């Protein structure tokens, strides 16, 4: 269990930890000289077997508030320190506000410097603190100088630690780096809080923002050598394969299958402090503290144009540099001058879409994630199950699983298993995996079948609907690989059939409509078995018809197999093509190949038309051209 101190500067936090543990957490030379804490300090005393208790001493001075925020990320509870002679001070108020924004409970209150005041003031401070906190927390009156009350507080904290159970670590390993240095004989060492997951010696990890790979040569947790560390641990990693310049405070060390990508926009669940003197306006410039990173940017409200003090709303942060974040990461925002805490909250989506941030469907998506976090989704492997079901129900064309898994910091295979256990359907193709609610998948399949049926009514002469056209008509937002898998399901079920590139209903037979059939019967005799039938323009002029109407009927007949289009607007009956093919076969039987002039002489057509007819046979695969001659490729094509 990790306890963090919180409170105003010079209220005795560091001295108290030294009394409780025997360890001086002010390790920096500047801290010794100035007599105040600048960087978070750490102490891990020895205790009963199997019980762990650690302390993080965070700075209290206003100028070092960003370091205080870097320290609270790995805290399981707070020890609020208030000097009895001063009472509640500005940084006391701000630290408590930050703890509440980050949902860190106050485990106990240390009323320090009691040796400097009388009993009446001690009792008065107790009442003030109880009223201020508004929550049950034991208050220990003590003195670090005399030792009075120290033992009672120490016993209480160890009792809390003995009852503490480590939080589950269902996600991928993530460590927020707050320090990096080179140690003689070891190399690069980074320290920080394990935000999620587990790590062990030999693990291959990625650095952000350097996007370099590193191997864990060794590690320490709670300042002791260890083989592994997990969520909530204070951890030091000895990394091999990277240089000191490639990692810095505010960076991350993470488990990932590829280099981690940062993002400049985050959708968040935002809460404002109650005591602000004005509402927060849309697009307010802010300082943002997330993990150990200190960033700047602007906050855009997704619900309204301003947010009242104490209010809660969905918002989007637009940052001045990319940050690595996941759903449930906690953050704090401070004023543009970095002199006051405004509020805080949690990341909901680390990579929101660029458009439609305020659409109802998008706000519903964020609302589902917010409710999941409100109900403790990160505290178990099954915590996001209700959200998975709700998100799938929200998205009619399914959810792309990879970005969802990255946002939730879950492994793809783990999320897939959870989804299948919930009765959701997963379809994978190429590099994409998509998650569907059964009802939406059934509706999508039905829509495909209905589009095919509608096209049969509109185009009875067509063999079916070409696959990509069907995707554009029925599911334009669905990626082609996923669409093909969806189509294969329908083909396997026999609800649709395939005719080469065309998809049709079972039993569909291509035919001409009544008007087209009547026109076909009228113009078919004009396409006699001559080797140069009239073209579309000639037919239209002789019959007093529109060229486009003639072209439509002849094209439809060609799709039915009654005609072949040898060249533009030049259609040949099947019987004529078969006769020409027999001439080609005869020429090759006699000469071993087909010359254009020999073919011209046999068919009695002009040289230009002869060449076009031979090129047609090449195009459909009956023959192939080899230099100046043609050779038969498929002699049985017409039998």
PDB file of C-alpha atoms in Angstrom, residues 12 15-16 19 85 112-117 142-150:
ATOM      1  CA  UNK A  12       6.156  18.921   8.608  1.00  0.00           C
ATOM      2  CA  UNK A  15       9.883  15.253   9.184  1.00  0.00           C
ATOM      3  CA  UNK A  16       6.807  13.119   9.858  1.00  0.00           C
ATOM      4  CA  UNK A  19       9.752   9.727  12.263  1.00  0.00           C
ATOM      5  CA  UNK A  85      -0.305  26.261  14.795  1.00  0.00           C
ATOM      6  CA  UNK A 112       1.494  18.120  13.458  1.00  0.00           C
ATOM      7  CA  UNK A 113       3.424  20.517  15.716  1.00  0.00           C
ATOM      8  CA  UNK A 114       1.032  19.932  18.607  1.00  0.00           C
ATOM      9  CA  UNK A 115       3.911  20.580  21.030  1.00  0.00           C
ATOM     10  CA  UNK A 116       3.733  24.267  20.030  1.00  0.00           C
ATOM     11  CA  UNK A 117       0.091  24.848  21.045  1.00  0.00           C
ATOM     12  CA  UNK A 142       1.260  14.454  17.172  1.00  0.00           C
ATOM     13  CA  UNK A 143       4.668  16.052  17.249  1.00  0.00           C
ATOM     14  CA  UNK A 144       7.629  14.980  15.131  1.00  0.00           C
ATOM     15  CA  UNK A 145       9.938  16.738  17.581  1.00  0.00           C
ATOM     16  CA  UNK A 146       8.743  15.047  20.786  1.00  0.00           C
ATOM     17  CA  UNK A 147       7.481  11.825  19.180  1.00  0.00           C
ATOM     18  CA  UNK A 148       4.050  12.197  20.788  1.00  0.00           C
ATOM     19  CA  UNK A 149       1.328  10.413  18.755  1.00  0.00           C
ATOM     20  CA  UNK A 150       3.764   8.971  16.201  1.00  0.00           C
TER      21      UNK A 150
END
